[in-house]
Amino acid sequence: MSTGPGADSAPAPTTHDSPPGPSGGARPSSMFSSLKVRNYRLFFAGQVVSNIGTWMQRIAQDWLVLSLTGSATAVGVTTALQFLPMLLFGLYGGVLVDRLPKRRALLVTQSAMAVTGVALAALTLSGHVQVWHVYLAAFAVGLATVVDNPARQSFVSEMVGPDQLQNAVSLNSANFQSARLVGPAVAGVMITGVGTGWAFLFNGLSFVAPIAGLLLMRARELHVVERAPRGKGQLREGLHYVAGRPDLIWTIVLVGFVGTFGFNFPVYLSAFADDVFHAGAGSYSLFNTLMAVGSLAGALLAARRGTARMRVLIAAAVAFGAVEIVAAGAPSLWLFALLMAPIGMFGMTVNVTANTSIQMGTDPAMRGRVMALYMMVFLGGSPVGAPIAGWITDAYGVRAGLAVGGAIAAAAAVTIGLVLARVGGLRVSVGWNHGHPRVRFVPRERREELTAAV
């Protein structure tokens, strides 16, 4: 079943994890090189349409719940219900993905999410929607996501092959964030003008595009990985595989802390717009749009980089938490809005770097289970983090909630960075580069040699 340990391509916590370019640094890749692959172009185009609908539904869903209940906690509960299935069943979804043809699995999950969107639209447009309907729809989407997320993550390598994997993962994120520039803006106009129901309807119909893209793909051009046969102990096998790989497990732990406590934006941004700055849905959409600008920049920079460096992951996570703390104290709406861009950029850098490093460092036969664990920790942390963030927001104010989330993310990044440095036999090196301070990890042997030379 296994084709190799996958360790050779793993991003060990070192500064020498990529082939050098002409100037001695990492070799950059073409920003859009994976789009040369026909199957991936079809996938990419379908996701553009679907992702716009997804962002429209997210904005409409959060605003509808806030309108129905007036409670930030209820928004947190909705977010939690959407990600609870990933927390409960995510690992089993990964086992299924390793066994099933990924394209067929995606056809089923995308169709299921389309039906959910149309059903919620019908309830809202008919005037019969209640908050428990939104809860149920969020939970249903979460159930489909249990299989859809690891299948989509793993299917990327089958479309483009290992050489283009880093680029394709980054472009997927850029795709999602580009849609985020359009979706919230359109949702804000639509909610104000005709109501949330039309945003739900657009989302349901938008799934036609990715389903068509999947059907039009040429199966013979896929880099198909041998599927895992049905058998006992496959879930335990996947967990044992990750447990034996410090580079994987600590990356997943870091993503877990950042996702659980730092990414509760449905709670934070809606509360800042409504309670702190006393603005409407338009400001909420503005916050999401500016965050998308930063996220898009982060994704494109990741596509341009040739490798997924561990030091980039740690630094981005620290910066993400620090900027959240600064934003928590922003005195004006416009300053808060402008800070959304760097938060988006650093958050996306964390997401893309972690995703790529885990996929590139994982045995293809294990990729579904490992990516399911990654997505379970990243997305499944929301059922824990979102209600906590909602409670802190209702009890102590949204500024306290955002500051606490940022502090936890930054502290986790520093701690895990030091752990990875120790595991990788590294030391912290502080010096100067062209007149500027420079902090980096270097091998212990090199540090000892420099000390001896002095």
Short mmCIF file of C-alpha atoms in Angstrom, two decimals:
data_model
loop_
_atom_site.label_atom_id
_atom_site.label_comp_id
_atom_site.label_asym_id
_atom_site.label_seq_id
_atom_site.Cartn_x
_atom_site.Cartn_y
_atom_site.Cartn_z
CA MET A 1 0.00 0.00 0.00
CA SER A 2 2.83 2.40 0.81
CA THR A 3 5.01 3.76 -1.95
CA GLY A 4 7.66 5.13 0.38
CA PRO A 5 8.12 6.98 3.64
CA GLY A 6 7.62 10.42 2.16
CA ALA A 7 10.23 11.80 4.48
CA ASP A 8 12.66 12.95 1.83
CA SER A 9 10.31 15.67 0.64
CA ALA A 10 9.24 16.70 4.12
CA PRO A 11 10.01 20.27 5.09
CA ALA A 12 12.43 19.67 7.91
CA PRO A 13 12.83 22.62 10.22
CA THR A 14 15.92 23.97 8.55
CA THR A 15 16.84 26.87 6.40
CA HIS A 16 18.31 24.58 3.74
CA ASP A 17 15.17 22.85 2.52
CA SER A 18 15.09 23.91 -1.11
CA PRO A 19 17.33 23.88 -4.14
CA PRO A 20 19.23 27.11 -4.59
CA GLY A 21 18.41 29.60 -7.27
CA PRO A 22 20.89 31.67 -9.24
CA SER A 23 21.51 34.02 -6.33
CA GLY A 24 21.75 31.27 -3.76
CA GLY A 25 18.18 31.54 -2.44
CA ALA A 26 15.16 29.35 -3.07
CA ARG A 27 14.38 28.82 -6.73
CA PRO A 28 11.13 30.68 -7.56
CA SER A 29 8.52 29.00 -9.71
CA SER A 30 6.19 30.46 -12.31
CA MET A 31 3.22 31.92 -10.47
CA PHE A 32 0.59 30.22 -12.69
CA SER A 33 2.50 27.19 -13.97
CA SER A 34 -0.03 24.58 -12.79
CA LEU A 35 -2.75 26.17 -14.95
CA LYS A 36 -1.04 24.64 -17.97
CA VAL A 37 -2.66 21.34 -16.92
CA ARG A 38 -6.10 21.02 -18.59
CA ASN A 39 -7.77 19.08 -15.79
CA TYR A 40 -6.58 21.57 -13.22
CA ARG A 41 -7.81 24.49 -15.35
CA LEU A 42 -11.30 22.96 -15.37
CA PHE A 43 -11.15 22.44 -11.61
CA PHE A 44 -9.84 25.97 -11.04
CA ALA A 45 -12.53 27.60 -13.21
CA GLY A 46 -15.34 25.69 -11.49
CA GLN A 47 -14.03 26.64 -8.08
CA VAL A 48 -13.99 30.35 -8.99
CA VAL A 49 -17.78 30.34 -9.41
CA SER A 50 -18.47 28.05 -6.47
CA ASN A 51 -16.19 29.96 -4.11
CA ILE A 52 -18.00 33.23 -4.85
CA GLY A 53 -21.24 31.51 -3.85
CA THR A 54 -19.62 30.07 -0.74
CA TRP A 55 -18.49 33.50 0.45
CA MET A 56 -21.90 34.98 -0.28
CA GLN A 57 -23.53 32.29 1.83
CA ARG A 58 -21.07 32.77 4.68
CA ILE A 59 -21.80 36.48 4.91
CA ALA A 60 -25.56 35.97 4.51
CA GLN A 61 -25.62 33.15 7.05
CA ASP A 62 -23.78 35.11 9.74
CA TRP A 63 -25.87 38.21 9.18
CA LEU A 64 -29.13 36.25 9.16
CA VAL A 65 -28.33 34.57 12.48
CA LEU A 66 -27.32 37.89 14.03
CA SER A 67 -30.57 39.45 12.74
CA LEU A 68 -32.70 36.59 14.08
CA THR A 69 -31.06 36.39 17.52
CA GLY A 70 -29.02 39.55 18.15
CA SER A 71 -26.36 37.34 19.73
CA ALA A 72 -22.67 36.89 18.82
CA THR A 73 -22.83 33.57 20.67
CA ALA A 74 -25.47 32.34 18.20
CA VAL A 75 -23.14 33.22 15.32
CA GLY A 76 -20.43 31.25 17.08
CA VAL A 77 -22.78 28.29 17.52
CA THR A 78 -23.58 28.35 13.78
CA THR A 79 -19.90 28.30 12.92
CA ALA A 80 -19.33 25.52 15.44
CA LEU A 81 -22.11 23.36 13.98
CA GLN A 82 -20.66 23.75 10.48
CA PHE A 83 -17.28 22.45 11.62
CA LEU A 84 -18.41 20.00 14.32
CA PRO A 85 -18.76 17.07 11.87
CA MET A 86 -15.13 17.55 10.85
CA LEU A 87 -14.09 17.31 14.49
CA LEU A 88 -16.22 14.20 15.10
CA PHE A 89 -15.83 12.30 11.84
CA GLY A 90 -12.89 13.93 10.03
CA LEU A 91 -10.50 11.02 10.43
CA TYR A 92 -13.09 8.56 9.13
CA GLY A 93 -13.59 10.85 6.15
CA GLY A 94 -9.87 10.56 5.44
CA VAL A 95 -10.06 6.76 5.53
CA LEU A 96 -12.92 6.89 2.99
CA VAL A 97 -11.00 9.28 0.74
CA ASP A 98 -8.00 6.94 0.64
CA ARG A 99 -10.33 4.13 -0.46
CA LEU A 100 -12.63 5.96 -2.93
CA PRO A 101 -12.07 7.47 -6.40
CA LYS A 102 -11.64 11.12 -5.46
CA ARG A 103 -13.38 12.61 -8.49
CA ARG A 104 -16.54 10.57 -7.89
CA ALA A 105 -16.49 11.42 -4.20
CA LEU A 106 -16.31 15.12 -5.06
CA LEU A 107 -19.27 14.84 -7.42
CA VAL A 108 -21.37 13.49 -4.53
CA THR A 109 -20.24 16.02 -1.93
CA GLN A 110 -20.58 19.04 -4.23
CA SER A 111 -24.10 17.94 -5.19
CA ALA A 112 -25.06 17.57 -1.53
CA MET A 113 -23.90 21.09 -0.71
CA ALA A 114 -25.83 22.45 -3.69
CA VAL A 115 -29.05 20.90 -2.38
CA THR A 116 -28.43 22.39 1.08
CA GLY A 117 -27.97 25.90 -0.35
CA VAL A 118 -31.15 25.71 -2.42
CA ALA A 119 -33.16 24.40 0.56
CA LEU A 120 -31.99 27.23 2.82
CA ALA A 121 -32.82 29.74 0.06
CA ALA A 122 -36.35 28.36 -0.23
CA LEU A 123 -36.93 28.68 3.52
CA THR A 124 -35.56 32.22 3.65
CA LEU A 125 -37.33 33.53 0.55
CA SER A 126 -40.64 32.07 1.72
CA GLY A 127 -40.32 33.86 5.07
CA HIS A 128 -40.37 30.65 7.12
CA VAL A 129 -36.71 30.53 8.13
CA GLN A 130 -35.89 30.11 11.81
CA VAL A 131 -32.51 29.99 13.48
CA TRP A 132 -32.66 26.21 13.91
CA HIS A 133 -33.02 25.89 10.13
CA VAL A 134 -29.71 27.72 9.72
CA TYR A 135 -28.14 25.51 12.38
CA LEU A 136 -29.34 22.40 10.55
CA ALA A 137 -28.09 23.65 7.17
CA ALA A 138 -24.69 24.50 8.67
CA PHE A 139 -24.44 21.00 10.16
CA ALA A 140 -25.44 19.40 6.84
CA VAL A 141 -22.73 21.32 4.97
CA GLY A 142 -20.29 20.20 7.66
CA LEU A 143 -21.18 16.55 7.07
CA ALA A 144 -20.46 16.89 3.35
CA THR A 145 -17.21 18.67 4.18
CA VAL A 146 -15.98 15.63 6.12
CA VAL A 147 -15.33 13.90 2.79
CA ASP A 148 -15.15 16.93 0.49
CA ASN A 149 -12.21 18.65 2.16
CA PRO A 150 -9.67 15.80 2.25
CA ALA A 151 -10.86 14.66 -1.20
CA ARG A 152 -10.28 18.11 -2.72
CA GLN A 153 -6.92 18.49 -0.98
CA SER A 154 -5.71 15.07 -2.13
CA PHE A 155 -7.18 15.37 -5.63
CA VAL A 156 -4.91 18.32 -6.40
CA SER A 157 -1.87 16.04 -6.58
CA GLU A 158 -3.73 13.69 -8.93
CA MET A 159 -4.51 16.55 -11.30
CA VAL A 160 -1.07 18.20 -11.45
CA GLY A 161 1.46 15.66 -10.16
CA PRO A 162 4.14 16.26 -7.52
CA ASP A 163 6.17 18.83 -9.48
CA GLN A 164 3.29 21.34 -9.60
CA LEU A 165 1.76 20.55 -6.20
CA GLN A 166 3.13 23.58 -4.33
CA ASN A 167 1.97 25.93 -7.08
CA ALA A 168 -1.48 24.36 -7.39
CA VAL A 169 -2.14 24.43 -3.63
CA SER A 170 -1.19 28.10 -3.54
CA LEU A 171 -3.38 28.92 -6.55
CA ASN A 172 -6.30 27.11 -4.91
CA SER A 173 -5.95 29.48 -1.98
CA ALA A 174 -5.60 32.46 -4.32
CA ASN A 175 -8.76 31.28 -6.08
CA PHE A 176 -10.65 31.12 -2.81
CA GLN A 177 -9.44 34.54 -1.73
CA SER A 178 -10.15 36.12 -5.12
CA ALA A 179 -13.73 34.94 -4.73
CA ARG A 180 -13.67 36.47 -1.28
CA LEU A 181 -13.08 39.86 -2.89
CA VAL A 182 -16.27 39.47 -4.92
CA GLY A 183 -18.54 37.37 -2.71
CA PRO A 184 -18.76 39.57 0.42
CA ALA A 185 -19.19 42.73 -1.66
CA VAL A 186 -22.01 41.22 -3.71
CA ALA A 187 -23.53 39.69 -0.56
CA GLY A 188 -23.54 43.05 1.19
CA VAL A 189 -25.38 44.69 -1.70
CA MET A 190 -27.76 41.75 -2.04
CA ILE A 191 -28.57 41.57 1.68
CA THR A 192 -29.28 45.28 1.80
CA GLY A 193 -31.26 45.31 -1.45
CA VAL A 194 -33.23 42.05 -1.71
CA GLY A 195 -32.42 39.97 1.37
CA THR A 196 -30.27 37.02 2.39
CA GLY A 197 -32.33 34.38 0.60
CA TRP A 198 -30.99 35.33 -2.84
CA ALA A 199 -27.42 34.91 -1.62
CA PHE A 200 -28.28 31.37 -0.50
CA LEU A 201 -29.87 30.64 -3.88
CA PHE A 202 -26.82 31.86 -5.79
CA ASN A 203 -24.62 29.62 -3.69
CA GLY A 204 -26.77 26.56 -4.37
CA LEU A 205 -26.74 27.15 -8.12
CA SER A 206 -23.02 27.96 -8.19
CA PHE A 207 -22.15 24.31 -7.61
CA VAL A 208 -23.14 23.58 -11.20
CA ALA A 209 -19.75 24.97 -12.28
CA PRO A 210 -17.44 22.63 -10.30
CA ILE A 211 -19.67 19.63 -11.03
CA ALA A 212 -19.42 20.39 -14.76
CA GLY A 213 -15.64 20.80 -14.46
CA LEU A 214 -15.28 17.40 -12.78
CA LEU A 215 -17.42 15.73 -15.46
CA LEU A 216 -15.36 17.27 -18.29
CA MET A 217 -11.99 16.10 -16.97
CA ARG A 218 -9.94 13.51 -18.88
CA ALA A 219 -9.48 10.57 -16.57
CA ARG A 220 -6.48 9.25 -18.52
CA GLU A 221 -4.53 12.44 -17.74
CA LEU A 222 -4.90 12.11 -13.95
CA HIS A 223 -1.91 11.04 -11.83
CA VAL A 224 -3.98 8.38 -10.11
CA VAL A 225 -2.65 7.07 -6.81
CA GLU A 226 -3.32 3.44 -5.91
CA ARG A 227 -6.26 3.41 -3.53
CA ALA A 228 -6.02 1.84 -0.12
CA PRO A 229 -7.90 -1.48 0.06
CA ARG A 230 -10.65 -1.86 2.61
CA GLY A 231 -9.23 -3.26 5.82
CA LYS A 232 -9.09 -3.01 9.58
CA GLY A 233 -6.86 -0.62 11.46
CA GLN A 234 -6.48 2.00 8.71
CA LEU A 235 -7.45 4.87 10.99
CA ARG A 236 -4.94 3.73 13.60
CA GLU A 237 -2.35 3.27 10.87
CA GLY A 238 -2.77 6.89 9.76
CA LEU A 239 -2.45 8.22 13.32
CA HIS A 240 0.65 6.10 13.91
CA TYR A 241 2.18 7.44 10.70
CA VAL A 242 1.71 11.06 11.78
CA ALA A 243 2.88 10.34 15.35
CA GLY A 244 6.21 9.12 13.97
CA ARG A 245 6.79 12.31 11.98
CA PRO A 246 7.64 15.37 14.16
CA ASP A 247 7.60 17.66 11.11
CA LEU A 248 3.97 16.69 10.44
CA ILE A 249 2.59 16.49 13.94
CA TRP A 250 3.99 19.82 15.17
CA THR A 251 2.83 21.61 12.04
CA ILE A 252 -0.67 20.23 12.61
CA VAL A 253 -0.57 21.26 16.29
CA LEU A 254 0.39 24.83 15.33
CA VAL A 255 -2.40 25.01 12.75
CA GLY A 256 -4.77 23.72 15.41
CA PHE A 257 -3.97 26.56 17.81
CA VAL A 258 -4.13 29.22 15.10
CA GLY A 259 -7.38 27.86 13.63
CA THR A 260 -9.11 27.31 16.96
CA PHE A 261 -8.35 30.64 18.58
CA GLY A 262 -7.28 33.02 15.81
CA PHE A 263 -9.64 32.34 12.91
CA ASN A 264 -13.02 33.07 14.52
CA PHE A 265 -13.70 35.94 12.15
CA PRO A 266 -17.47 35.32 11.74
CA VAL A 267 -17.77 36.11 15.45
CA TYR A 268 -15.26 38.94 15.64
CA LEU A 269 -16.02 40.86 12.46
CA SER A 270 -19.80 40.82 12.79
CA ALA A 271 -19.50 42.02 16.40
CA PHE A 272 -17.01 44.78 15.49
CA ALA A 273 -19.33 46.00 12.71
CA ASP A 274 -22.49 45.88 14.83
CA ASP A 275 -21.44 46.55 18.44
CA VAL A 276 -18.17 48.50 18.31
CA PHE A 277 -18.52 50.73 15.25
CA HIS A 278 -22.36 50.59 15.01
CA ALA A 279 -22.22 50.04 11.24
CA GLY A 280 -24.26 47.75 9.01
CA ALA A 281 -23.78 44.77 6.74
CA GLY A 282 -21.77 46.93 4.34
CA SER A 283 -18.98 47.43 6.89
CA TYR A 284 -18.97 43.73 7.71
CA SER A 285 -18.52 43.02 4.02
CA LEU A 286 -15.76 45.66 3.83
CA PHE A 287 -13.82 43.95 6.62
CA ASN A 288 -14.06 40.61 4.83
CA THR A 289 -13.10 42.17 1.49
CA LEU A 290 -9.98 43.86 2.85
CA MET A 291 -8.98 40.68 4.61
CA ALA A 292 -9.39 38.91 1.27
CA VAL A 293 -7.02 41.42 -0.37
CA GLY A 294 -4.34 40.48 2.12
CA SER A 295 -5.13 36.77 1.83
CA LEU A 296 -4.89 36.92 -1.95
CA ALA A 297 -1.50 38.63 -1.70
CA GLY A 298 -0.33 35.94 0.73
CA ALA A 299 -1.52 33.14 -1.57
CA LEU A 300 0.14 34.63 -4.67
CA LEU A 301 3.40 35.14 -2.80
CA ALA A 302 3.24 31.48 -1.74
CA ALA A 303 2.67 30.46 -5.37
CA ARG A 304 5.74 32.47 -6.35
CA ARG A 305 7.93 30.88 -3.69
CA GLY A 306 9.56 27.62 -4.68
CA THR A 307 9.33 25.87 -1.31
CA ALA A 308 7.34 25.68 1.91
CA ARG A 309 9.82 26.83 4.55
CA MET A 310 9.21 26.03 8.21
CA ARG A 311 10.67 29.36 9.31
CA VAL A 312 8.13 31.15 7.08
CA LEU A 313 5.32 29.20 8.77
CA ILE A 314 6.48 30.12 12.29
CA ALA A 315 7.16 33.77 11.48
CA ALA A 316 3.80 34.19 9.74
CA ALA A 317 1.94 32.67 12.70
CA VAL A 318 3.68 35.01 15.15
CA ALA A 319 2.93 38.03 12.94
CA PHE A 320 -0.69 36.92 12.50
CA GLY A 321 -1.27 36.82 16.26
CA ALA A 322 0.55 40.10 16.85
CA VAL A 323 -1.49 42.04 14.27
CA GLU A 324 -4.73 40.62 15.72
CA ILE A 325 -3.73 42.03 19.12
CA VAL A 326 -3.07 45.44 17.53
CA ALA A 327 -6.40 45.33 15.66
CA ALA A 328 -8.24 44.56 18.90
CA GLY A 329 -7.31 48.01 20.17
CA ALA A 330 -7.97 49.93 16.93
CA PRO A 331 -9.85 53.14 17.86
CA SER A 332 -11.53 53.75 14.50
CA LEU A 333 -13.40 51.75 11.89
CA TRP A 334 -10.97 52.64 9.10
CA LEU A 335 -7.85 51.69 11.05
CA PHE A 336 -9.45 48.39 12.02
CA ALA A 337 -10.44 47.81 8.39
CA LEU A 338 -6.91 48.51 7.11
CA LEU A 339 -5.45 46.01 9.58
CA MET A 340 -7.59 43.29 8.02
CA ALA A 341 -5.20 43.16 5.04
CA PRO A 342 -2.06 42.10 6.97
CA ILE A 343 -4.13 39.73 9.10
CA GLY A 344 -5.36 38.10 5.89
CA MET A 345 -1.88 37.95 4.38
CA PHE A 346 -0.20 36.37 7.40
CA GLY A 347 -3.13 34.01 8.02
CA MET A 348 -3.05 32.81 4.43
CA THR A 349 0.72 32.33 4.58
CA VAL A 350 0.23 30.06 7.59
CA ASN A 351 -2.52 28.10 5.84
CA VAL A 352 -0.77 27.63 2.49
CA THR A 353 2.66 26.88 3.93
CA ALA A 354 1.31 24.30 6.36
CA ASN A 355 -0.96 22.68 3.75
CA THR A 356 1.80 22.41 1.15
CA SER A 357 4.45 21.15 3.53
CA ILE A 358 2.16 18.42 4.85
CA GLN A 359 1.08 17.26 1.38
CA MET A 360 4.63 17.25 0.01
CA GLY A 361 5.96 15.41 3.05
CA THR A 362 3.27 12.69 3.12
CA ASP A 363 3.23 9.27 1.48
CA PRO A 364 0.56 9.45 -1.30
CA ALA A 365 -1.14 6.33 0.06
CA MET A 366 -1.59 8.10 3.40
CA ARG A 367 -2.44 11.55 2.04
CA GLY A 368 -6.21 11.30 2.50
CA ARG A 369 -5.89 10.36 6.16
CA VAL A 370 -3.16 12.89 6.91
CA MET A 371 -5.01 15.71 5.17
CA ALA A 372 -8.20 14.70 6.98
CA LEU A 373 -6.33 15.03 10.28
CA TYR A 374 -4.95 18.40 9.16
CA MET A 375 -8.40 19.68 8.14
CA MET A 376 -10.01 18.17 11.24
CA VAL A 377 -7.63 20.10 13.47
CA PHE A 378 -7.76 23.32 11.43
CA LEU A 379 -11.51 23.41 10.76
CA GLY A 380 -12.65 21.15 13.58
CA GLY A 381 -11.18 23.50 16.15
CA SER A 382 -13.99 25.94 15.42
CA PRO A 383 -16.58 24.00 17.48
CA VAL A 384 -14.29 24.65 20.44
CA GLY A 385 -12.98 28.10 19.56
CA ALA A 386 -16.09 29.76 18.11
CA PRO A 387 -18.36 29.37 21.18
CA ILE A 388 -15.48 30.45 23.44
CA ALA A 389 -14.88 33.50 21.26
CA GLY A 390 -18.62 34.24 21.25
CA TRP A 391 -18.80 33.91 25.04
CA ILE A 392 -15.79 36.19 25.61
CA THR A 393 -17.28 38.67 23.13
CA ASP A 394 -20.67 38.73 24.89
CA ALA A 395 -19.15 38.82 28.39
CA TYR A 396 -16.10 41.06 28.04
CA GLY A 397 -16.42 42.65 24.60
CA VAL A 398 -15.17 41.73 21.17
CA ARG A 399 -11.88 43.58 21.68
CA ALA A 400 -10.97 41.19 24.48
CA GLY A 401 -11.99 38.20 22.37
CA LEU A 402 -9.82 39.18 19.41
CA ALA A 403 -6.83 40.05 21.62
CA VAL A 404 -6.97 36.71 23.46
CA GLY A 405 -7.20 34.79 20.17
CA GLY A 406 -4.18 36.61 18.75
CA ALA A 407 -2.13 36.12 21.91
CA ILE A 408 -2.76 32.37 21.96
CA ALA A 409 -1.84 32.03 18.26
CA ALA A 410 1.42 33.97 18.69
CA ALA A 411 2.42 32.13 21.87
CA ALA A 412 1.77 28.75 20.23
CA ALA A 413 3.90 29.72 17.22
CA VAL A 414 6.86 30.76 19.38
CA THR A 415 6.64 27.62 21.51
CA ILE A 416 6.33 25.22 18.58
CA GLY A 417 9.08 27.03 16.68
CA LEU A 418 11.45 26.40 19.59
CA VAL A 419 10.34 22.75 19.80
CA LEU A 420 10.92 22.20 16.08
CA ALA A 421 14.29 23.89 16.29
CA ARG A 422 15.33 21.55 19.09
CA VAL A 423 14.01 18.47 17.25
CA GLY A 424 15.85 19.54 14.09
CA GLY A 425 19.12 20.18 15.93
CA LEU A 426 18.95 23.95 15.39
CA ARG A 427 19.84 27.02 17.39
CA VAL A 428 18.60 30.59 17.19
CA SER A 429 21.12 32.85 15.45
CA VAL A 430 20.85 36.62 15.92
CA GLY A 431 22.94 38.83 13.65
CA TRP A 432 22.95 41.68 11.16
CA ASN A 433 22.24 41.63 7.44
CA HIS A 434 22.87 44.83 5.43
CA GLY A 435 22.47 46.92 8.56
CA HIS A 436 19.25 45.22 9.73
CA PRO A 437 18.79 42.71 12.58
CA ARG A 438 18.26 39.12 11.41
CA VAL A 439 16.95 36.21 13.45
CA ARG A 440 17.14 32.71 11.99
CA PHE A 441 17.64 29.05 12.83
CA VAL A 442 21.04 27.50 12.06
CA PRO A 443 22.36 23.96 12.69
CA ARG A 444 24.02 23.49 16.09
CA GLU A 445 27.19 22.25 14.43
CA ARG A 446 27.51 25.45 12.42
CA ARG A 447 26.99 27.60 15.53
CA GLU A 448 29.64 25.60 17.40
CA GLU A 449 32.07 25.98 14.49
CA LEU A 450 31.55 29.77 14.44
CA THR A 451 32.09 29.93 18.21
CA ALA A 452 35.27 27.87 17.95
CA ALA A 453 36.58 30.06 15.15
CA VAL A 454 36.16 33.16 17.30
#
